[in-house]
PDB file of C-alpha atoms in Angstrom:
ATOM      1  CA  ASP A 214    -410.750  79.247 -49.241  1.00 73.00           C
ATOM      2  CA  GLN A 215    -413.566  81.412 -50.618  1.00 84.00           C
ATOM      3  CA  GLN A 216    -416.555  79.140 -51.154  1.00 94.00           C
ATOM      4  CA  VAL A 217    -418.874  81.914 -52.332  1.00 97.00           C
ATOM      5  CA  LYS A 218    -417.541  84.520 -54.736  1.00 96.00           C
ATOM      6  CA  GLN A 219    -418.906  87.763 -56.070  1.00 96.00           C
ATOM      7  CA  ASN A 220    -416.331  88.766 -58.647  1.00 92.00           C
ATOM      8  CA  SER A 221    -417.659  92.256 -59.319  1.00 95.00           C
ATOM      9  CA  PRO A 222    -416.846  94.604 -56.422  1.00 95.00           C
ATOM     10  CA  SER A 223    -419.008  97.309 -57.940  1.00 97.00           C
ATOM     11  CA  LEU A 224    -421.694  97.882 -60.534  1.00 97.00           C
ATOM     12  CA  SER A 225    -423.189 101.096 -61.873  1.00 98.00           C
ATOM     13  CA  VAL A 226    -426.617 101.082 -63.577  1.00 98.00           C
ATOM     14  CA  GLN A 227    -428.919 103.738 -64.966  1.00 98.00           C
ATOM     15  CA  GLU A 228    -432.197 104.258 -63.152  1.00 98.00           C
ATOM     16  CA  GLY A 229    -434.990 102.261 -64.783  1.00 97.00           C
ATOM     17  CA  ARG A 230    -432.647  99.721 -66.363  1.00 98.00           C
ATOM     18  CA  ILE A 231    -431.937  96.174 -65.231  1.00 98.00           C
ATOM     19  CA  SER A 232    -429.299  95.444 -62.589  1.00 98.00           C
ATOM     20  CA  ILE A 233    -427.720  91.988 -62.681  1.00 98.00           C
ATOM     21  CA  LEU A 234    -425.571  90.854 -59.789  1.00 98.00           C
ATOM     22  CA  ASN A 235    -423.676  87.586 -60.042  1.00 98.00           C
ATOM     23  CA  CYS A 236    -422.469  85.006 -57.560  1.00 98.00           C
ATOM     24  CA  ASP A 237    -420.537  81.753 -57.909  1.00 98.00           C
ATOM     25  CA  TYR A 238    -420.026  79.006 -55.368  1.00 97.00           C
ATOM     26  CA  THR A 239    -417.726  76.021 -55.161  1.00 96.00           C
ATOM     27  CA  ASN A 240    -419.260  73.812 -52.464  1.00 93.00           C
ATOM     28  CA  SER A 241    -421.771  71.408 -54.032  1.00 92.00           C
ATOM     29  CA  MET A 242    -423.247  70.725 -50.574  1.00 91.00           C
ATOM     30  CA  PHE A 243    -424.886  74.157 -50.544  1.00 94.00           C
ATOM     31  CA  ASP A 244    -428.611  73.791 -51.116  1.00 93.00           C
ATOM     32  CA  TYR A 245    -430.111  77.123 -50.230  1.00 94.00           C
ATOM     33  CA  PHE A 246    -429.092  80.577 -51.338  1.00 96.00           C
ATOM     34  CA  LEU A 247    -429.968  84.046 -50.114  1.00 97.00           C
ATOM     35  CA  TRP A 248    -429.386  87.630 -51.147  1.00 98.00           C
ATOM     36  CA  TYR A 249    -428.944  90.352 -48.574  1.00 98.00           C
ATOM     37  CA  LYS A 250    -428.852  94.093 -49.072  1.00 98.00           C
ATOM     38  CA  LYS A 251    -426.763  96.348 -46.860  1.00 96.00           C
ATOM     39  CA  TYR A 252    -426.842 100.099 -46.388  1.00 96.00           C
ATOM     40  CA  PRO A 253    -423.927 101.909 -44.680  1.00 93.00           C
ATOM     41  CA  ALA A 254    -423.900 101.609 -40.882  1.00 90.00           C
ATOM     42  CA  GLU A 255    -426.730  99.076 -40.957  1.00 94.00           C
ATOM     43  CA  GLY A 256    -426.856  95.300 -40.786  1.00 96.00           C
ATOM     44  CA  PRO A 257    -427.626  93.164 -43.836  1.00 97.00           C
ATOM     45  CA  THR A 258    -431.320  92.886 -44.668  1.00 97.00           C
ATOM     46  CA  PHE A 259    -432.778  89.756 -46.206  1.00 96.00           C
ATOM     47  CA  LEU A 260    -433.972  90.309 -49.766  1.00 97.00           C
ATOM     48  CA  ILE A 261    -434.827  87.053 -51.507  1.00 97.00           C
ATOM     49  CA  SER A 262    -433.845  83.394 -51.432  1.00 96.00           C
ATOM     50  CA  ILE A 263    -433.949  80.247 -53.531  1.00 96.00           C
ATOM     51  CA  SER A 264    -433.802  76.556 -52.831  1.00 94.00           C
ATOM     52  CA  SER A 265    -431.708  74.267 -55.028  1.00 93.00           C
ATOM     53  CA  ILE A 266    -434.844  72.455 -56.179  1.00 93.00           C
ATOM     54  CA  LYS A 267    -435.866  75.587 -58.061  1.00 94.00           C
ATOM     55  CA  ASP A 268    -434.142  77.536 -60.798  1.00 96.00           C
ATOM     56  CA  LYS A 269    -436.005  80.810 -60.340  1.00 97.00           C
ATOM     57  CA  ASN A 270    -437.707  82.772 -57.607  1.00 97.00           C
ATOM     58  CA  GLU A 271    -439.433  86.091 -58.080  1.00 98.00           C
ATOM     59  CA  ASP A 272    -440.544  88.756 -55.614  1.00 97.00           C
ATOM     60  CA  GLY A 273    -441.730  92.000 -57.129  1.00 97.00           C
ATOM     61  CA  ARG A 274    -438.827  93.722 -58.871  1.00 98.00           C
ATOM     62  CA  PHE A 275    -436.364  91.091 -57.650  1.00 98.00           C
ATOM     63  CA  THR A 276    -435.703  87.748 -59.320  1.00 98.00           C
ATOM     64  CA  VAL A 277    -433.047  85.236 -58.373  1.00 98.00           C
ATOM     65  CA  PHE A 278    -431.881  82.630 -60.893  1.00 98.00           C
ATOM     66  CA  LEU A 279    -429.968  79.497 -59.952  1.00 98.00           C
ATOM     67  CA  ASN A 280    -427.892  77.395 -62.337  1.00 97.00           C
ATOM     68  CA  LYS A 281    -426.886  74.425 -60.213  1.00 95.00           C
ATOM     69  CA  SER A 282    -424.747  72.729 -62.840  1.00 95.00           C
ATOM     70  CA  ALA A 283    -422.674  75.899 -63.228  1.00 97.00           C
ATOM     71  CA  LYS A 284    -422.785  76.635 -59.484  1.00 97.00           C
ATOM     72  CA  HIS A 285    -423.924  80.133 -60.350  1.00 98.00           C
ATOM     73  CA  LEU A 286    -426.712  82.405 -59.230  1.00 97.00           C
ATOM     74  CA  SER A 287    -427.750  85.876 -60.175  1.00 98.00           C
ATOM     75  CA  LEU A 288    -430.020  88.578 -58.829  1.00 98.00           C
ATOM     76  CA  HIS A 289    -431.994  90.679 -61.295  1.00 98.00           C
ATOM     77  CA  ILE A 290    -433.528  93.983 -60.269  1.00 98.00           C
ATOM     78  CA  VAL A 291    -436.011  95.456 -62.737  1.00 98.00           C
ATOM     79  CA  PRO A 292    -436.508  98.365 -62.943  1.00 98.00           C
ATOM     80  CA  SER A 293    -433.621  99.682 -60.867  1.00 98.00           C
ATOM     81  CA  GLN A 294    -434.402 102.559 -58.524  1.00 97.00           C
ATOM     82  CA  PRO A 295    -432.112 105.006 -56.669  1.00 96.00           C
ATOM     83  CA  GLY A 296    -433.059 103.359 -53.353  1.00 96.00           C
ATOM     84  CA  ASP A 297    -431.536 100.123 -54.622  1.00 98.00           C
ATOM     85  CA  SER A 298    -428.065 101.641 -54.253  1.00 98.00           C
ATOM     86  CA  ALA A 299    -426.432  99.472 -51.576  1.00 98.00           C
ATOM     87  CA  VAL A 300    -424.011  96.596 -51.126  1.00 97.00           C
ATOM     88  CA  TYR A 301    -425.507  93.237 -52.078  1.00 98.00           C
ATOM     89  CA  PHE A 302    -424.276  90.031 -50.514  1.00 97.00           C
ATOM     90  CA  CYS A 303    -424.860  86.561 -51.829  1.00 97.00           C
ATOM     91  CA  ALA A 304    -424.981  83.833 -49.160  1.00 97.00           C
ATOM     92  CA  ALA A 305    -425.203  80.056 -49.218  1.00 97.00           C
ATOM     93  CA  THR A 306    -426.229  77.488 -46.659  1.00 94.00           C
ATOM     94  CA  TYR A 307    -427.407  73.917 -46.260  1.00 88.00           C
ATOM     95  CA  ILE A 308    -430.856  72.456 -46.776  1.00 77.00           C
ATOM     96  CA  GLN A 309    -431.216  71.337 -43.184  1.00 75.00           C
ATOM     97  CA  GLY A 310    -432.036  74.888 -42.204  1.00 67.00           C
ATOM     98  CA  ALA A 311    -430.763  76.994 -39.323  1.00 74.00           C
ATOM     99  CA  GLN A 312    -427.158  76.636 -40.388  1.00 88.00           C
ATOM    100  CA  LYS A 313    -424.421  79.214 -40.768  1.00 94.00           C
ATOM    101  CA  LEU A 314    -424.485  81.449 -43.827  1.00 96.00           C
ATOM    102  CA  VAL A 315    -421.400  81.588 -46.044  1.00 96.00           C
ATOM    103  CA  PHE A 316    -421.167  85.000 -47.666  1.00 97.00           C
ATOM    104  CA  GLY A 317    -419.540  86.423 -50.748  1.00 96.00           C
ATOM    105  CA  GLN A 318    -417.511  89.644 -50.616  1.00 95.00           C
ATOM    106  CA  GLY A 319    -420.394  91.794 -51.737  1.00 96.00           C
ATOM    107  CA  THR A 320    -421.093  93.964 -54.796  1.00 97.00           C
ATOM    108  CA  ARG A 321    -421.668  97.690 -54.419  1.00 97.00           C
ATOM    109  CA  LEU A 322    -424.553  98.686 -56.678  1.00 98.00           C
ATOM    110  CA  THR A 323    -424.968 102.331 -57.627  1.00 98.00           C
ATOM    111  CA  ILE A 324    -428.095 103.452 -59.451  1.00 98.00           C
ATOM    112  CA  ASN A 325    -427.558 106.658 -61.390  1.00 96.00           C
ATOM    113  CA  PRO A 326    -430.490 109.026 -62.012  1.00 91.00           C
TER     114      PRO A 326
ATOM    115  CA  GLU B 259    -441.702  93.377 -33.366  1.00 66.00           C
ATOM    116  CA  ALA B 260    -438.343  94.776 -32.267  1.00 83.00           C
ATOM    117  CA  GLY B 261    -435.342  93.815 -34.376  1.00 94.00           C
ATOM    118  CA  VAL B 262    -431.973  92.482 -33.334  1.00 97.00           C
ATOM    119  CA  THR B 263    -430.140  95.018 -31.214  1.00 97.00           C
ATOM    120  CA  GLN B 264    -426.430  95.275 -30.516  1.00 98.00           C
ATOM    121  CA  PHE B 265    -424.449  97.266 -27.998  1.00 98.00           C
ATOM    122  CA  PRO B 266    -422.264  99.235 -28.246  1.00 98.00           C
ATOM    123  CA  SER B 267    -422.489 100.548 -31.796  1.00 97.00           C
ATOM    124  CA  HIS B 268    -418.816 101.540 -31.690  1.00 97.00           C
ATOM    125  CA  SER B 269    -415.897 100.595 -29.470  1.00 98.00           C
ATOM    126  CA  VAL B 270    -412.330 101.844 -29.623  1.00 98.00           C
ATOM    127  CA  ILE B 271    -409.872 100.027 -27.371  1.00 97.00           C
ATOM    128  CA  GLU B 272    -406.142  99.592 -27.099  1.00 97.00           C
ATOM    129  CA  LYS B 273    -404.332  96.397 -27.914  1.00 97.00           C
ATOM    130  CA  GLY B 274    -404.347  94.119 -24.891  1.00 97.00           C
ATOM    131  CA  GLN B 275    -407.577  95.447 -23.436  1.00 98.00           C
ATOM    132  CA  THR B 276    -410.845  93.557 -23.081  1.00 98.00           C
ATOM    133  CA  VAL B 277    -414.104  94.316 -24.827  1.00 98.00           C
ATOM    134  CA  THR B 278    -417.530  92.740 -24.432  1.00 98.00           C
ATOM    135  CA  LEU B 279    -420.134  93.008 -27.169  1.00 98.00           C
ATOM    136  CA  ARG B 280    -423.786  92.347 -26.500  1.00 98.00           C
ATOM    137  CA  CYS B 281    -426.573  91.101 -28.753  1.00 98.00           C
ATOM    138  CA  ASP B 282    -430.295  90.933 -28.045  1.00 97.00           C
ATOM    139  CA  PRO B 283    -432.050  88.722 -30.601  1.00 97.00           C
ATOM    140  CA  ILE B 284    -435.617  89.008 -31.779  1.00 96.00           C
ATOM    141  CA  SER B 285    -437.945  87.670 -29.111  1.00 94.00           C
ATOM    142  CA  GLY B 286    -438.757  84.009 -29.710  1.00 92.00           C
ATOM    143  CA  HIS B 287    -435.751  83.344 -31.929  1.00 94.00           C
ATOM    144  CA  ASP B 288    -433.900  80.313 -30.616  1.00 94.00           C
ATOM    145  CA  ASN B 289    -431.020  80.615 -33.093  1.00 95.00           C
ATOM    146  CA  LEU B 290    -428.387  83.270 -32.506  1.00 97.00           C
ATOM    147  CA  TYR B 291    -425.337  83.779 -34.704  1.00 97.00           C
ATOM    148  CA  TRP B 292    -422.231  85.930 -34.537  1.00 98.00           C
ATOM    149  CA  TYR B 293    -420.455  87.083 -37.695  1.00 98.00           C
ATOM    150  CA  ARG B 294    -417.576  89.455 -38.400  1.00 97.00           C
ATOM    151  CA  ARG B 295    -416.672  91.623 -41.373  1.00 95.00           C
ATOM    152  CA  VAL B 296    -413.083  92.739 -41.571  1.00 93.00           C
ATOM    153  CA  MET B 297    -411.847  95.555 -43.821  1.00 84.00           C
ATOM    154  CA  GLY B 298    -414.708  95.455 -46.327  1.00 78.00           C
ATOM    155  CA  LYS B 299    -414.264  91.775 -47.025  1.00 86.00           C
ATOM    156  CA  GLU B 300    -416.869  89.037 -46.790  1.00 90.00           C
ATOM    157  CA  ILE B 301    -418.995  88.563 -43.703  1.00 95.00           C
ATOM    158  CA  LYS B 302    -417.566  85.554 -41.873  1.00 96.00           C
ATOM    159  CA  PHE B 303    -419.341  83.217 -39.497  1.00 97.00           C
ATOM    160  CA  LEU B 304    -418.041  82.983 -35.940  1.00 97.00           C
ATOM    161  CA  LEU B 305    -420.496  80.820 -34.038  1.00 96.00           C
ATOM    162  CA  HIS B 306    -424.085  79.653 -33.627  1.00 96.00           C
ATOM    163  CA  PHE B 307    -426.183  79.170 -30.501  1.00 96.00           C
ATOM    164  CA  VAL B 308    -429.383  77.191 -30.294  1.00 94.00           C
ATOM    165  CA  LYS B 309    -430.998  78.530 -27.164  1.00 94.00           C
ATOM    166  CA  GLU B 310    -428.151  78.495 -24.628  1.00 94.00           C
ATOM    167  CA  SER B 311    -426.097  75.748 -26.315  1.00 94.00           C
ATOM    168  CA  LYS B 312    -423.239  76.287 -28.743  1.00 94.00           C
ATOM    169  CA  GLN B 313    -424.262  74.460 -31.906  1.00 93.00           C
ATOM    170  CA  ASP B 314    -421.278  75.406 -34.063  1.00 94.00           C
ATOM    171  CA  GLU B 315    -418.236  77.389 -33.043  1.00 94.00           C
ATOM    172  CA  SER B 316    -416.074  76.437 -35.991  1.00 93.00           C
ATOM    173  CA  GLY B 317    -415.565  80.063 -37.009  1.00 94.00           C
ATOM    174  CA  MET B 318    -414.108  81.327 -33.745  1.00 95.00           C
ATOM    175  CA  PRO B 319    -410.592  82.533 -34.615  1.00 91.00           C
ATOM    176  CA  ASN B 320    -408.855  81.595 -31.362  1.00 91.00           C
ATOM    177  CA  ASN B 321    -409.300  81.248 -27.613  1.00 93.00           C
ATOM    178  CA  ARG B 322    -409.191  85.002 -27.081  1.00 96.00           C
ATOM    179  CA  PHE B 323    -412.839  85.011 -28.119  1.00 97.00           C
ATOM    180  CA  LEU B 324    -415.485  83.812 -25.677  1.00 97.00           C
ATOM    181  CA  ALA B 325    -419.197  83.773 -26.432  1.00 97.00           C
ATOM    182  CA  GLU B 326    -421.995  83.106 -23.998  1.00 97.00           C
ATOM    183  CA  ARG B 327    -425.745  82.991 -24.110  1.00 96.00           C
ATOM    184  CA  THR B 328    -426.997  82.570 -20.597  1.00 85.00           C
ATOM    185  CA  GLY B 329    -430.631  81.560 -20.317  1.00 87.00           C
ATOM    186  CA  GLY B 330    -430.999  81.400 -24.073  1.00 84.00           C
ATOM    187  CA  THR B 331    -431.801  85.085 -24.410  1.00 92.00           C
ATOM    188  CA  TYR B 332    -429.143  87.720 -25.061  1.00 96.00           C
ATOM    189  CA  SER B 333    -425.574  86.837 -25.955  1.00 98.00           C
ATOM    190  CA  THR B 334    -422.185  88.365 -25.224  1.00 98.00           C
ATOM    191  CA  LEU B 335    -418.954  88.088 -27.161  1.00 98.00           C
ATOM    192  CA  LYS B 336    -415.819  88.899 -25.200  1.00 98.00           C
ATOM    193  CA  VAL B 337    -412.443  89.521 -26.755  1.00 97.00           C
ATOM    194  CA  GLN B 338    -409.577  89.252 -24.272  1.00 96.00           C
ATOM    195  CA  PRO B 339    -406.903  90.407 -24.881  1.00 96.00           C
ATOM    196  CA  ALA B 340    -407.744  92.309 -28.046  1.00 97.00           C
ATOM    197  CA  GLU B 341    -405.279  92.353 -30.952  1.00 97.00           C
ATOM    198  CA  LEU B 342    -405.056  94.741 -33.907  1.00 96.00           C
ATOM    199  CA  GLU B 343    -406.435  92.114 -36.321  1.00 95.00           C
ATOM    200  CA  ASP B 344    -409.641  91.867 -34.261  1.00 97.00           C
ATOM    201  CA  SER B 345    -410.779  95.210 -35.667  1.00 97.00           C
ATOM    202  CA  GLY B 346    -413.901  94.956 -37.785  1.00 97.00           C
ATOM    203  CA  VAL B 347    -417.667  95.018 -37.618  1.00 97.00           C
ATOM    204  CA  TYR B 348    -419.265  92.307 -35.505  1.00 98.00           C
ATOM    205  CA  PHE B 349    -422.783  91.348 -36.522  1.00 98.00           C
ATOM    206  CA  CYS B 350    -425.295  89.352 -34.578  1.00 98.00           C
ATOM    207  CA  ALA B 351    -428.196  87.597 -36.286  1.00 98.00           C
ATOM    208  CA  SER B 352    -431.132  85.556 -35.085  1.00 96.00           C
ATOM    209  CA  SER B 353    -433.699  83.237 -36.598  1.00 94.00           C
ATOM    210  CA  ARG B 354    -436.524  80.918 -35.674  1.00 92.00           C
ATOM    211  CA  LEU B 355    -435.803  77.230 -35.242  1.00 87.00           C
ATOM    212  CA  SER B 356    -435.185  75.540 -38.632  1.00 83.00           C
ATOM    213  CA  ALA B 357    -435.504  78.833 -40.529  1.00 86.00           C
ATOM    214  CA  TYR B 358    -433.096  79.800 -43.292  1.00 89.00           C
ATOM    215  CA  GLU B 359    -433.508  83.553 -43.167  1.00 93.00           C
ATOM    216  CA  GLN B 360    -431.477  85.267 -40.508  1.00 95.00           C
ATOM    217  CA  TYR B 361    -432.193  88.758 -39.237  1.00 96.00           C
ATOM    218  CA  PHE B 362    -429.170  90.888 -38.599  1.00 98.00           C
ATOM    219  CA  GLY B 363    -428.481  93.599 -36.080  1.00 98.00           C
ATOM    220  CA  PRO B 364    -426.784  96.888 -37.015  1.00 97.00           C
ATOM    221  CA  GLY B 365    -423.382  95.619 -35.901  1.00 97.00           C
ATOM    222  CA  THR B 366    -420.699  96.791 -33.479  1.00 98.00           C
ATOM    223  CA  ARG B 367    -417.697  98.471 -35.056  1.00 97.00           C
ATOM    224  CA  LEU B 368    -414.625  97.468 -33.059  1.00 98.00           C
ATOM    225  CA  THR B 369    -411.377  99.360 -33.522  1.00 98.00           C
ATOM    226  CA  VAL B 370    -408.263  98.085 -31.779  1.00 97.00           C
ATOM    227  CA  THR B 371    -405.395 100.595 -31.731  1.00 97.00           C
TER     228      THR B 371
END
């Protein structure tokens, strides 16, 4: 039973444009959400997170939006750069902190020059 | 600050053999997690240590998997006997007490033939 879903296995975007990665979840007990970026042969690297009490969190070129009623979050990257090409994982956890992360399947983002 | 390290980076074993994976967390991180990614699918939780105690082992697939964290420092994950379906990339992650963000190691790619 997939509790966190990333329905787009891949996404291709022109350099300089906006990249939008989507994630849906089914478990209403999730209260904290994270995005990780993964390069080949490396472990996932934390990118940005958001608590359920917020609907937006911004860090430089990266913004995460949360729509709790729709159980949907998205990651916006503006402007997209070639170094952003990687697999992006959405993850969800519980507000108590220090709990397991439940991951989506990942979306492979390719930024074209 | 050194990151999470894992050893070995790759392991190829035959079905029925035993393999032991090792993880060294970031110094001072009481939380240690094991995850597995099989065949390009989602990253799945295996178990969670707080210091030397198992906090959550709900993701362990069966009793062929044994995890230990003696002294609350490094951790080992033993698979005995290995089966073909155990192939995948095993990630270790660590975090500070009560923290949401987990820091991942580079993973150990296990191939069972």
